[in-house]
JSON list of C-alpha atoms in Angstrom, two decimals:
[
{"chain": "A", "resi": 1216, "resn": "ASP", "atom": "CA", "xyz": [-7.39, -9.74, 15.97]},
{"chain": "A", "resi": 1217, "resn": "ALA", "atom": "CA", "xyz": [-6.07, -8.35, 12.71]},
{"chain": "A", "resi": 1218, "resn": "ASP", "atom": "CA", "xyz": [-8.68, -7.26, 10.19]},
{"chain": "A", "resi": 1219, "resn": "VAL", "atom": "CA", "xyz": [-6.65, -8.45, 7.19]},
{"chain": "A", "resi": 1220, "resn": "THR", "atom": "CA", "xyz": [-4.55, -11.57, 7.56]},
{"chain": "A", "resi": 1221, "resn": "GLN", "atom": "CA", "xyz": [-2.15, -13.23, 5.16]},
{"chain": "A", "resi": 1222, "resn": "THR", "atom": "CA", "xyz": [-0.67, -16.71, 5.14]},
{"chain": "A", "resi": 1223, "resn": "PRO", "atom": "CA", "xyz": [2.07, -17.69, 5.01]},
{"chain": "A", "resi": 1224, "resn": "ARG", "atom": "CA", "xyz": [4.11, -14.76, 6.33]},
{"chain": "A", "resi": 1225, "resn": "ASN", "atom": "CA", "xyz": [7.30, -16.12, 4.85]},
{"chain": "A", "resi": 1226, "resn": "ARG", "atom": "CA", "xyz": [7.90, -18.67, 2.12]},
{"chain": "A", "resi": 1227, "resn": "ILE", "atom": "CA", "xyz": [10.98, -19.95, 0.35]},
{"chain": "A", "resi": 1228, "resn": "THR", "atom": "CA", "xyz": [10.42, -22.01, -2.75]},
{"chain": "A", "resi": 1229, "resn": "LYS", "atom": "CA", "xyz": [12.19, -23.21, -5.85]},
{"chain": "A", "resi": 1230, "resn": "THR", "atom": "CA", "xyz": [11.85, -22.17, -9.46]},
{"chain": "A", "resi": 1231, "resn": "GLY", "atom": "CA", "xyz": [8.96, -23.93, -11.18]},
{"chain": "A", "resi": 1232, "resn": "LYS", "atom": "CA", "xyz": [6.94, -24.63, -8.05]},
{"chain": "A", "resi": 1233, "resn": "ARG", "atom": "CA", "xyz": [3.31, -23.61, -7.70]},
{"chain": "A", "resi": 1234, "resn": "ILE", "atom": "CA", "xyz": [2.67, -21.32, -4.76]},
{"chain": "A", "resi": 1235, "resn": "MET", "atom": "CA", "xyz": [-0.53, -20.00, -3.23]},
{"chain": "A", "resi": 1236, "resn": "LEU", "atom": "CA", "xyz": [-0.72, -16.99, -0.96]},
{"chain": "A", "resi": 1237, "resn": "GLU", "atom": "CA", "xyz": [-3.92, -16.53, 1.00]},
{"chain": "A", "resi": 1238, "resn": "CYS", "atom": "CA", "xyz": [-5.69, -13.47, 2.30]},
{"chain": "A", "resi": 1239, "resn": "SER", "atom": "CA", "xyz": [-8.65, -13.24, 4.64]},
{"chain": "A", "resi": 1240, "resn": "GLN", "atom": "CA", "xyz": [-10.48, -10.18, 5.95]},
{"chain": "A", "resi": 1241, "resn": "THR", "atom": "CA", "xyz": [-13.04, -9.55, 8.64]},
{"chain": "A", "resi": 1242, "resn": "LYS", "atom": "CA", "xyz": [-13.83, -5.97, 7.62]},
{"chain": "A", "resi": 1243, "resn": "GLY", "atom": "CA", "xyz": [-16.80, -6.94, 5.47]},
{"chain": "A", "resi": 1244, "resn": "HIS", "atom": "CA", "xyz": [-15.34, -5.11, 2.48]},
{"chain": "A", "resi": 1245, "resn": "ASP", "atom": "CA", "xyz": [-16.26, -6.05, -1.05]},
{"chain": "A", "resi": 1246, "resn": "ARG", "atom": "CA", "xyz": [-13.05, -4.86, -2.68]},
{"chain": "A", "resi": 1247, "resn": "MET", "atom": "CA", "xyz": [-9.81, -6.81, -2.36]},
{"chain": "A", "resi": 1248, "resn": "TYR", "atom": "CA", "xyz": [-6.40, -6.29, -3.96]},
{"chain": "A", "resi": 1249, "resn": "TRP", "atom": "CA", "xyz": [-3.05, -7.99, -4.34]},
{"chain": "A", "resi": 1250, "resn": "TYR", "atom": "CA", "xyz": [0.13, -5.92, -4.59]},
{"chain": "A", "resi": 1251, "resn": "ARG", "atom": "CA", "xyz": [3.80, -6.66, -4.73]},
{"chain": "A", "resi": 1252, "resn": "GLN", "atom": "CA", "xyz": [6.50, -4.47, -3.23]},
{"chain": "A", "resi": 1253, "resn": "ASP", "atom": "CA", "xyz": [10.10, -4.45, -4.42]},
{"chain": "A", "resi": 1254, "resn": "PRO", "atom": "CA", "xyz": [13.06, -2.46, -3.07]},
{"chain": "A", "resi": 1255, "resn": "GLY", "atom": "CA", "xyz": [13.07, 1.07, -4.48]},
{"chain": "A", "resi": 1256, "resn": "LEU", "atom": "CA", "xyz": [9.67, 0.70, -6.13]},
{"chain": "A", "resi": 1257, "resn": "GLY", "atom": "CA", "xyz": [6.18, 1.65, -5.06]},
{"chain": "A", "resi": 1258, "resn": "LEU", "atom": "CA", "xyz": [3.48, -0.93, -4.54]},
{"chain": "A", "resi": 1259, "resn": "ARG", "atom": "CA", "xyz": [2.33, -2.40, -7.84]},
{"chain": "A", "resi": 1260, "resn": "LEU", "atom": "CA", "xyz": [-1.10, -3.86, -8.42]},
{"chain": "A", "resi": 1261, "resn": "ILE", "atom": "CA", "xyz": [-1.29, -7.50, -9.52]},
{"chain": "A", "resi": 1262, "resn": "TYR", "atom": "CA", "xyz": [-5.02, -8.24, -9.42]},
{"chain": "A", "resi": 1263, "resn": "TYR", "atom": "CA", "xyz": [-8.11, -6.74, -7.86]},
{"chain": "A", "resi": 1264, "resn": "SER", "atom": "CA", "xyz": [-11.66, -7.86, -7.21]},
{"chain": "A", "resi": 1265, "resn": "PHE", "atom": "CA", "xyz": [-14.67, -5.68, -6.52]},
{"chain": "A", "resi": 1266, "resn": "ASP", "atom": "CA", "xyz": [-16.90, -8.60, -5.52]},
{"chain": "A", "resi": 1267, "resn": "VAL", "atom": "CA", "xyz": [-16.94, -12.38, -5.62]},
{"chain": "A", "resi": 1268, "resn": "LYS", "atom": "CA", "xyz": [-17.84, -12.50, -9.30]},
{"chain": "A", "resi": 1269, "resn": "ASP", "atom": "CA", "xyz": [-15.52, -9.71, -10.38]},
{"chain": "A", "resi": 1270, "resn": "ILE", "atom": "CA", "xyz": [-11.81, -10.32, -11.04]},
{"chain": "A", "resi": 1271, "resn": "ASN", "atom": "CA", "xyz": [-9.58, -7.86, -12.88]},
{"chain": "A", "resi": 1272, "resn": "LYS", "atom": "CA", "xyz": [-5.95, -7.74, -13.91]},
{"chain": "A", "resi": 1273, "resn": "GLY", "atom": "CA", "xyz": [-3.72, -5.06, -12.53]},
{"chain": "A", "resi": 1274, "resn": "GLU", "atom": "CA", "xyz": [-0.56, -3.66, -14.07]},
{"chain": "A", "resi": 1275, "resn": "ILE", "atom": "CA", "xyz": [1.65, -6.73, -13.49]},
{"chain": "A", "resi": 1276, "resn": "SER", "atom": "CA", "xyz": [-0.62, -9.78, -13.69]},
{"chain": "A", "resi": 1277, "resn": "ASP", "atom": "CA", "xyz": [1.57, -11.96, -15.93]},
{"chain": "A", "resi": 1278, "resn": "GLY", "atom": "CA", "xyz": [2.68, -15.11, -14.11]},
{"chain": "A", "resi": 1279, "resn": "TYR", "atom": "CA", "xyz": [-0.04, -14.74, -11.46]},
{"chain": "A", "resi": 1280, "resn": "SER", "atom": "CA", "xyz": [-3.62, -15.87, -11.03]},
{"chain": "A", "resi": 1281, "resn": "VAL", "atom": "CA", "xyz": [-6.21, -15.24, -8.33]},
{"chain": "A", "resi": 1282, "resn": "SER", "atom": "CA", "xyz": [-9.31, -16.78, -6.84]},
{"chain": "A", "resi": 1283, "resn": "ARG", "atom": "CA", "xyz": [-12.03, -15.01, -4.86]},
{"chain": "A", "resi": 1284, "resn": "GLN", "atom": "CA", "xyz": [-13.48, -17.88, -2.90]},
{"chain": "A", "resi": 1285, "resn": "ALA", "atom": "CA", "xyz": [-15.79, -15.71, -0.81]},
{"chain": "A", "resi": 1286, "resn": "GLN", "atom": "CA", "xyz": [-16.25, -12.08, 0.09]},
{"chain": "A", "resi": 1287, "resn": "ALA", "atom": "CA", "xyz": [-13.69, -12.53, 2.83]},
{"chain": "A", "resi": 1288, "resn": "LYS", "atom": "CA", "xyz": [-11.08, -14.57, 0.96]},
{"chain": "A", "resi": 1289, "resn": "PHE", "atom": "CA", "xyz": [-8.83, -13.71, -1.96]},
{"chain": "A", "resi": 1290, "resn": "SER", "atom": "CA", "xyz": [-5.90, -15.93, -2.88]},
{"chain": "A", "resi": 1291, "resn": "LEU", "atom": "CA", "xyz": [-2.96, -15.30, -5.18]},
{"chain": "A", "resi": 1292, "resn": "SER", "atom": "CA", "xyz": [-1.22, -18.10, -7.06]},
{"chain": "A", "resi": 1293, "resn": "LEU", "atom": "CA", "xyz": [2.10, -18.27, -8.82]},
{"chain": "A", "resi": 1294, "resn": "GLU", "atom": "CA", "xyz": [1.63, -21.10, -11.30]},
{"chain": "A", "resi": 1295, "resn": "SER", "atom": "CA", "xyz": [5.32, -21.63, -11.90]},
{"chain": "A", "resi": 1296, "resn": "ALA", "atom": "CA", "xyz": [7.44, -19.46, -9.65]},
{"chain": "A", "resi": 1297, "resn": "ILE", "atom": "CA", "xyz": [10.52, -17.71, -11.03]},
{"chain": "A", "resi": 1298, "resn": "PRO", "atom": "CA", "xyz": [13.27, -15.82, -9.16]},
{"chain": "A", "resi": 1299, "resn": "ASN", "atom": "CA", "xyz": [12.10, -12.35, -10.25]},
{"chain": "A", "resi": 1300, "resn": "GLN", "atom": "CA", "xyz": [8.87, -12.99, -8.37]},
{"chain": "A", "resi": 1301, "resn": "THR", "atom": "CA", "xyz": [10.85, -12.73, -5.17]},
{"chain": "A", "resi": 1302, "resn": "ALA", "atom": "CA", "xyz": [9.17, -9.83, -3.36]},
{"chain": "A", "resi": 1303, "resn": "LEU", "atom": "CA", "xyz": [6.90, -8.74, -0.54]},
{"chain": "A", "resi": 1304, "resn": "TYR", "atom": "CA", "xyz": [3.25, -9.40, -1.34]},
{"chain": "A", "resi": 1305, "resn": "PHE", "atom": "CA", "xyz": [0.43, -7.46, 0.25]},
{"chain": "A", "resi": 1306, "resn": "CYS", "atom": "CA", "xyz": [-3.28, -8.02, 0.26]},
{"chain": "A", "resi": 1307, "resn": "ALA", "atom": "CA", "xyz": [-5.54, -5.02, 0.80]},
{"chain": "A", "resi": 1308, "resn": "THR", "atom": "CA", "xyz": [-9.24, -4.35, 1.16]},
{"chain": "A", "resi": 1309, "resn": "SER", "atom": "CA", "xyz": [-11.42, -1.31, 0.73]},
{"chain": "A", "resi": 1310, "resn": "ASP", "atom": "CA", "xyz": [-15.05, -0.37, 0.96]},
{"chain": "A", "resi": 1311, "resn": "PHE", "atom": "CA", "xyz": [-17.05, 1.50, -1.61]},
{"chain": "A", "resi": 1312, "resn": "SER", "atom": "CA", "xyz": [-16.63, 5.21, -1.12]},
{"chain": "A", "resi": 1313, "resn": "ILE", "atom": "CA", "xyz": [-19.89, 7.06, -0.78]},
{"chain": "A", "resi": 1314, "resn": "ALA", "atom": "CA", "xyz": [-18.01, 10.26, -1.43]},
{"chain": "A", "resi": 1315, "resn": "GLY", "atom": "CA", "xyz": [-16.81, 8.93, -4.73]},
{"chain": "A", "resi": 1316, "resn": "GLY", "atom": "CA", "xyz": [-13.27, 8.83, -5.96]},
{"chain": "A", "resi": 1317, "resn": "GLY", "atom": "CA", "xyz": [-10.73, 7.08, -3.84]},
{"chain": "A", "resi": 1318, "resn": "ASP", "atom": "CA", "xyz": [-11.22, 5.25, -0.58]},
{"chain": "A", "resi": 1319, "resn": "GLU", "atom": "CA", "xyz": [-8.90, 4.04, 2.13]},
{"chain": "A", "resi": 1320, "resn": "GLN", "atom": "CA", "xyz": [-7.21, 0.71, 1.62]},
{"chain": "A", "resi": 1321, "resn": "PHE", "atom": "CA", "xyz": [-6.42, -1.54, 4.58]},
{"chain": "A", "resi": 1322, "resn": "PHE", "atom": "CA", "xyz": [-3.36, -3.71, 4.18]},
{"chain": "A", "resi": 1323, "resn": "GLY", "atom": "CA", "xyz": [-2.42, -7.10, 5.54]},
{"chain": "A", "resi": 1324, "resn": "PRO", "atom": "CA", "xyz": [0.96, -7.73, 7.18]},
{"chain": "A", "resi": 1325, "resn": "GLY", "atom": "CA", "xyz": [2.52, -9.07, 3.99]},
{"chain": "A", "resi": 1326, "resn": "THR", "atom": "CA", "xyz": [4.09, -12.28, 2.75]},
{"chain": "A", "resi": 1327, "resn": "ARG", "atom": "CA", "xyz": [7.80, -12.40, 2.05]},
{"chain": "A", "resi": 1328, "resn": "LEU", "atom": "CA", "xyz": [8.33, -14.77, -0.87]},
{"chain": "A", "resi": 1329, "resn": "THR", "atom": "CA", "xyz": [11.73, -15.94, -1.99]},
{"chain": "A", "resi": 1330, "resn": "VAL", "atom": "CA", "xyz": [12.09, -17.96, -5.19]},
{"chain": "A", "resi": 1331, "resn": "LEU", "atom": "CA", "xyz": [15.42, -19.71, -5.53]},
{"chain": "B", "resi": 861, "resn": "GLY", "atom": "CA", "xyz": [16.02, -7.64, 7.72]},
{"chain": "B", "resi": 862, "resn": "GLU", "atom": "CA", "xyz": [13.64, -5.63, 5.61]},
{"chain": "B", "resi": 863, "resn": "SER", "atom": "CA", "xyz": [14.65, -5.11, 2.02]},
{"chain": "B", "resi": 864, "resn": "VAL", "atom": "CA", "xyz": [11.81, -2.74, 1.23]},
{"chain": "B", "resi": 865, "resn": "GLY", "atom": "CA", "xyz": [13.66, 0.27, 2.60]},
{"chain": "B", "resi": 866, "resn": "LEU", "atom": "CA", "xyz": [16.81, -0.12, 0.53]},
{"chain": "B", "resi": 867, "resn": "HIS", "atom": "CA", "xyz": [17.65, 2.74, -1.83]},
{"chain": "B", "resi": 868, "resn": "LEU", "atom": "CA", "xyz": [15.10, 5.07, -0.26]},
{"chain": "B", "resi": 869, "resn": "PRO", "atom": "CA", "xyz": [15.80, 8.70, 0.58]},
{"chain": "B", "resi": 870, "resn": "THR", "atom": "CA", "xyz": [16.24, 9.10, 4.31]},
{"chain": "B", "resi": 871, "resn": "LEU", "atom": "CA", "xyz": [15.20, 11.92, 6.59]},
{"chain": "B", "resi": 872, "resn": "SER", "atom": "CA", "xyz": [16.87, 12.01, 9.99]},
{"chain": "B", "resi": 873, "resn": "VAL", "atom": "CA", "xyz": [15.32, 14.19, 12.68]},
{"chain": "B", "resi": 874, "resn": "GLN", "atom": "CA", "xyz": [15.95, 14.75, 16.33]},
{"chain": "B", "resi": 875, "resn": "GLU", "atom": "CA", "xyz": [13.33, 13.46, 18.73]},
{"chain": "B", "resi": 876, "resn": "GLY", "atom": "CA", "xyz": [10.91, 16.26, 19.53]},
{"chain": "B", "resi": 877, "resn": "ASP", "atom": "CA", "xyz": [11.54, 18.16, 16.30]},
{"chain": "B", "resi": 878, "resn": "ASN", "atom": "CA", "xyz": [9.01, 18.47, 13.51]},
{"chain": "B", "resi": 879, "resn": "SER", "atom": "CA", "xyz": [9.35, 16.33, 10.38]},
{"chain": "B", "resi": 880, "resn": "ILE", "atom": "CA", "xyz": [8.33, 17.21, 6.85]},
{"chain": "B", "resi": 881, "resn": "ILE", "atom": "CA", "xyz": [8.13, 14.48, 4.25]},
{"chain": "B", "resi": 882, "resn": "ASN", "atom": "CA", "xyz": [7.44, 15.40, 0.65]},
{"chain": "B", "resi": 883, "resn": "CYS", "atom": "CA", "xyz": [5.84, 13.68, -2.28]},
{"chain": "B", "resi": 884, "resn": "ALA", "atom": "CA", "xyz": [5.50, 14.75, -5.90]},
{"chain": "B", "resi": 885, "resn": "TYR", "atom": "CA", "xyz": [2.47, 13.12, -7.44]},
{"chain": "B", "resi": 886, "resn": "SER", "atom": "CA", "xyz": [2.16, 12.26, -11.07]},
{"chain": "B", "resi": 887, "resn": "ASN", "atom": "CA", "xyz": [-1.35, 12.88, -12.33]},
{"chain": "B", "resi": 888, "resn": "SER", "atom": "CA", "xyz": [-3.03, 16.27, -12.35]},
{"chain": "B", "resi": 889, "resn": "ALA", "atom": "CA", "xyz": [-6.42, 14.49, -12.51]},
{"chain": "B", "resi": 890, "resn": "SER", "atom": "CA", "xyz": [-5.82, 12.74, -9.18]},
{"chain": "B", "resi": 891, "resn": "ASP", "atom": "CA", "xyz": [-8.32, 13.84, -6.61]},
{"chain": "B", "resi": 892, "resn": "TYR", "atom": "CA", "xyz": [-7.65, 11.73, -3.55]},
{"chain": "B", "resi": 893, "resn": "PHE", "atom": "CA", "xyz": [-4.38, 11.30, -1.71]},
{"chain": "B", "resi": 894, "resn": "ILE", "atom": "CA", "xyz": [-3.27, 9.14, 1.18]},
{"chain": "B", "resi": 895, "resn": "TRP", "atom": "CA", "xyz": [-0.19, 9.01, 3.35]},
{"chain": "B", "resi": 896, "resn": "TYR", "atom": "CA", "xyz": [0.86, 5.60, 4.60]},
{"chain": "B", "resi": 897, "resn": "LYS", "atom": "CA", "xyz": [3.35, 4.56, 7.26]},
{"chain": "B", "resi": 898, "resn": "GLN", "atom": "CA", "xyz": [5.15, 1.25, 6.92]},
{"chain": "B", "resi": 899, "resn": "GLU", "atom": "CA", "xyz": [7.12, -0.12, 9.83]},
{"chain": "B", "resi": 900, "resn": "SER", "atom": "CA", "xyz": [9.62, -2.89, 9.44]},
{"chain": "B", "resi": 901, "resn": "GLY", "atom": "CA", "xyz": [7.90, -6.24, 8.94]},
{"chain": "B", "resi": 902, "resn": "LYS", "atom": "CA", "xyz": [4.42, -4.76, 8.69]},
{"chain": "B", "resi": 903, "resn": "GLY", "atom": "CA", "xyz": [1.98, -3.74, 6.04]},
{"chain": "B", "resi": 904, "resn": "PRO", "atom": "CA", "xyz": [1.30, -0.10, 5.16]},
{"chain": "B", "resi": 905, "resn": "GLN", "atom": "CA", "xyz": [-0.85, 1.70, 7.69]},
{"chain": "B", "resi": 906, "resn": "PHE", "atom": "CA", "xyz": [-3.15, 4.60, 6.85]},
{"chain": "B", "resi": 907, "resn": "ILE", "atom": "CA", "xyz": [-2.12, 7.89, 8.45]},
{"chain": "B", "resi": 908, "resn": "ILE", "atom": "CA", "xyz": [-4.18, 10.62, 6.85]},
{"chain": "B", "resi": 909, "resn": "ASP", "atom": "CA", "xyz": [-5.94, 11.42, 3.60]},
{"chain": "B", "resi": 910, "resn": "ILE", "atom": "CA", "xyz": [-6.98, 14.51, 1.70]},
{"chain": "B", "resi": 911, "resn": "ARG", "atom": "CA", "xyz": [-9.24, 15.22, -1.23]},
{"chain": "B", "resi": 912, "resn": "SER", "atom": "CA", "xyz": [-8.39, 17.68, -3.95]},
{"chain": "B", "resi": 913, "resn": "ASN", "atom": "CA", "xyz": [-10.98, 20.21, -2.81]},
{"chain": "B", "resi": 914, "resn": "MET", "atom": "CA", "xyz": [-8.84, 20.85, 0.27]},
{"chain": "B", "resi": 915, "resn": "ASP", "atom": "CA", "xyz": [-5.38, 22.37, 0.75]},
{"chain": "B", "resi": 916, "resn": "LYS", "atom": "CA", "xyz": [-4.76, 21.21, 4.27]},
{"chain": "B", "resi": 917, "resn": "ARG", "atom": "CA", "xyz": [-5.99, 18.59, 6.66]},
{"chain": "B", "resi": 918, "resn": "GLN", "atom": "CA", "xyz": [-4.95, 17.96, 10.22]},
{"chain": "B", "resi": 919, "resn": "GLY", "atom": "CA", "xyz": [-4.94, 14.85, 12.31]},
{"chain": "B", "resi": 920, "resn": "GLN", "atom": "CA", "xyz": [-3.38, 13.98, 15.60]},
{"chain": "B", "resi": 921, "resn": "ARG", "atom": "CA", "xyz": [0.21, 15.30, 15.36]},
{"chain": "B", "resi": 922, "resn": "VAL", "atom": "CA", "xyz": [0.06, 15.06, 11.56]},
{"chain": "B", "resi": 923, "resn": "THR", "atom": "CA", "xyz": [-0.86, 17.56, 8.88]},
{"chain": "B", "resi": 924, "resn": "VAL", "atom": "CA", "xyz": [-1.11, 16.98, 5.15]},
{"chain": "B", "resi": 925, "resn": "LEU", "atom": "CA", "xyz": [-0.68, 19.86, 2.73]},
{"chain": "B", "resi": 926, "resn": "LEU", "atom": "CA", "xyz": [-1.72, 19.68, -0.89]},
{"chain": "B", "resi": 927, "resn": "ASN", "atom": "CA", "xyz": [-0.44, 22.02, -3.57]},
{"chain": "B", "resi": 928, "resn": "LYS", "atom": "CA", "xyz": [-2.25, 21.16, -6.78]},
{"chain": "B", "resi": 929, "resn": "THR", "atom": "CA", "xyz": [-0.46, 23.83, -8.78]},
{"chain": "B", "resi": 930, "resn": "VAL", "atom": "CA", "xyz": [2.85, 22.02, -8.53]},
{"chain": "B", "resi": 931, "resn": "LYS", "atom": "CA", "xyz": [1.42, 18.55, -7.81]},
{"chain": "B", "resi": 932, "resn": "HIS", "atom": "CA", "xyz": [3.03, 18.36, -4.41]},
{"chain": "B", "resi": 933, "resn": "LEU", "atom": "CA", "xyz": [1.95, 16.69, -1.22]},
{"chain": "B", "resi": 934, "resn": "SER", "atom": "CA", "xyz": [3.63, 16.95, 2.15]},
{"chain": "B", "resi": 935, "resn": "LEU", "atom": "CA", "xyz": [3.24, 15.24, 5.49]},
{"chain": "B", "resi": 936, "resn": "GLN", "atom": "CA", "xyz": [4.18, 17.15, 8.61]},
{"chain": "B", "resi": 937, "resn": "ILE", "atom": "CA", "xyz": [4.70, 15.28, 11.86]},
{"chain": "B", "resi": 938, "resn": "ALA", "atom": "CA", "xyz": [4.82, 17.40, 14.97]},
{"chain": "B", "resi": 939, "resn": "ALA", "atom": "CA", "xyz": [7.07, 16.54, 17.92]},
{"chain": "B", "resi": 940, "resn": "THR", "atom": "CA", "xyz": [8.52, 13.48, 16.21]},
{"chain": "B", "resi": 941, "resn": "GLN", "atom": "CA", "xyz": [8.83, 10.43, 18.44]},
{"chain": "B", "resi": 942, "resn": "PRO", "atom": "CA", "xyz": [10.93, 7.25, 18.15]},
{"chain": "B", "resi": 943, "resn": "GLY", "atom": "CA", "xyz": [7.78, 5.34, 17.25]},
{"chain": "B", "resi": 944, "resn": "ASP", "atom": "CA", "xyz": [7.47, 7.48, 14.15]},
{"chain": "B", "resi": 945, "resn": "SER", "atom": "CA", "xyz": [10.53, 5.81, 12.63]},
{"chain": "B", "resi": 946, "resn": "ALA", "atom": "CA", "xyz": [9.28, 4.06, 9.51]},
{"chain": "B", "resi": 947, "resn": "VAL", "atom": "CA", "xyz": [8.99, 4.37, 5.75]},
{"chain": "B", "resi": 948, "resn": "TYR", "atom": "CA", "xyz": [6.34, 6.88, 4.66]},
{"chain": "B", "resi": 949, "resn": "PHE", "atom": "CA", "xyz": [4.82, 6.96, 1.22]},
{"chain": "B", "resi": 950, "resn": "CYS", "atom": "CA", "xyz": [2.01, 8.72, -0.55]},
{"chain": "B", "resi": 951, "resn": "ALA", "atom": "CA", "xyz": [-0.65, 7.32, -2.85]},
{"chain": "B", "resi": 952, "resn": "GLU", "atom": "CA", "xyz": [-2.92, 9.06, -5.35]},
{"chain": "B", "resi": 953, "resn": "THR", "atom": "CA", "xyz": [-6.00, 8.04, -7.23]},
{"chain": "B", "resi": 954, "resn": "ARG", "atom": "CA", "xyz": [-8.42, 9.53, -9.74]},
{"chain": "B", "resi": 955, "resn": "PRO", "atom": "CA", "xyz": [-12.21, 9.65, -9.70]},
{"chain": "B", "resi": 956, "resn": "GLY", "atom": "CA", "xyz": [-13.99, 6.43, -10.55]},
{"chain": "B", "resi": 957, "resn": "THR", "atom": "CA", "xyz": [-10.88, 4.34, -10.82]},
{"chain": "B", "resi": 958, "resn": "TYR", "atom": "CA", "xyz": [-9.65, 1.40, -8.82]},
{"chain": "B", "resi": 959, "resn": "LYS", "atom": "CA", "xyz": [-6.05, 2.30, -9.44]},
{"chain": "B", "resi": 960, "resn": "TYR", "atom": "CA", "xyz": [-3.78, 3.79, -6.81]},
{"chain": "B", "resi": 961, "resn": "ILE", "atom": "CA", "xyz": [-0.33, 5.08, -7.74]},
{"chain": "B", "resi": 962, "resn": "PHE", "atom": "CA", "xyz": [2.08, 4.63, -4.87]},
{"chain": "B", "resi": 963, "resn": "GLY", "atom": "CA", "xyz": [5.25, 6.59, -4.29]},
{"chain": "B", "resi": 964, "resn": "THR", "atom": "CA", "xyz": [8.47, 4.81, -3.45]},
{"chain": "B", "resi": 965, "resn": "GLY", "atom": "CA", "xyz": [8.69, 6.27, 0.01]},
{"chain": "B", "resi": 966, "resn": "THR", "atom": "CA", "xyz": [10.96, 8.12, 2.40]},
{"chain": "B", "resi": 967, "resn": "ARG", "atom": "CA", "xyz": [12.60, 6.53, 5.41]},
{"chain": "B", "resi": 968, "resn": "LEU", "atom": "CA", "xyz": [12.22, 8.60, 8.58]},
{"chain": "B", "resi": 969, "resn": "LYS", "atom": "CA", "xyz": [14.83, 8.04, 11.27]},
{"chain": "B", "resi": 970, "resn": "VAL", "atom": "CA", "xyz": [14.26, 9.58, 14.66]},
{"chain": "B", "resi": 971, "resn": "LEU", "atom": "CA", "xyz": [17.43, 10.30, 16.59]},
{"chain": "B", "resi": 972, "resn": "ALA", "atom": "CA", "xyz": [17.31, 10.15, 20.38]}
]
């Protein structure tokens, strides 16, 4: 079974609709992240959470909100979807690095969202 | 089909040859670097990492080289196989920060 799962895998919606993307992990990691990926651009961070009580904005949080329901679950919501939110969305997890500095991130399979 | 790979530089190599994929990173304070592989329809997959106190690190068929002087990272894949066809991108991060900076990627095509 996959360690990081995302649902749905594909979603088509209309402008103005509220959408929720869900992420679950079985790795036991405290840290979870939401990214979006657009053609020709690197992954960009939307929100991240270092534990259940810790939620932080990333570089492109406008138009998005998140909820960390449990250590294993981190959901991303688009309150009122707009066409330029059409993208691939990835959830990722990581553990605290004993060595300090960076640590490996494990990615889910992604959700392809299309906003018409 | 996948739209992620549009507009990416492409490296085409013959099966069995070695591949070298390059990445210029942005921050001289970055001290941890990762190479990811992303196949069509899948999320990025960790390949190999390196910390700034090293110049070279080897894995199975892959080697990462780090040149801090010119802020350059490379991924070498030995005896490239069809299953290596994917988009490869690097990521960097600095000490004590959550933030990863991801490159846009290079598409590797393996020719039979």
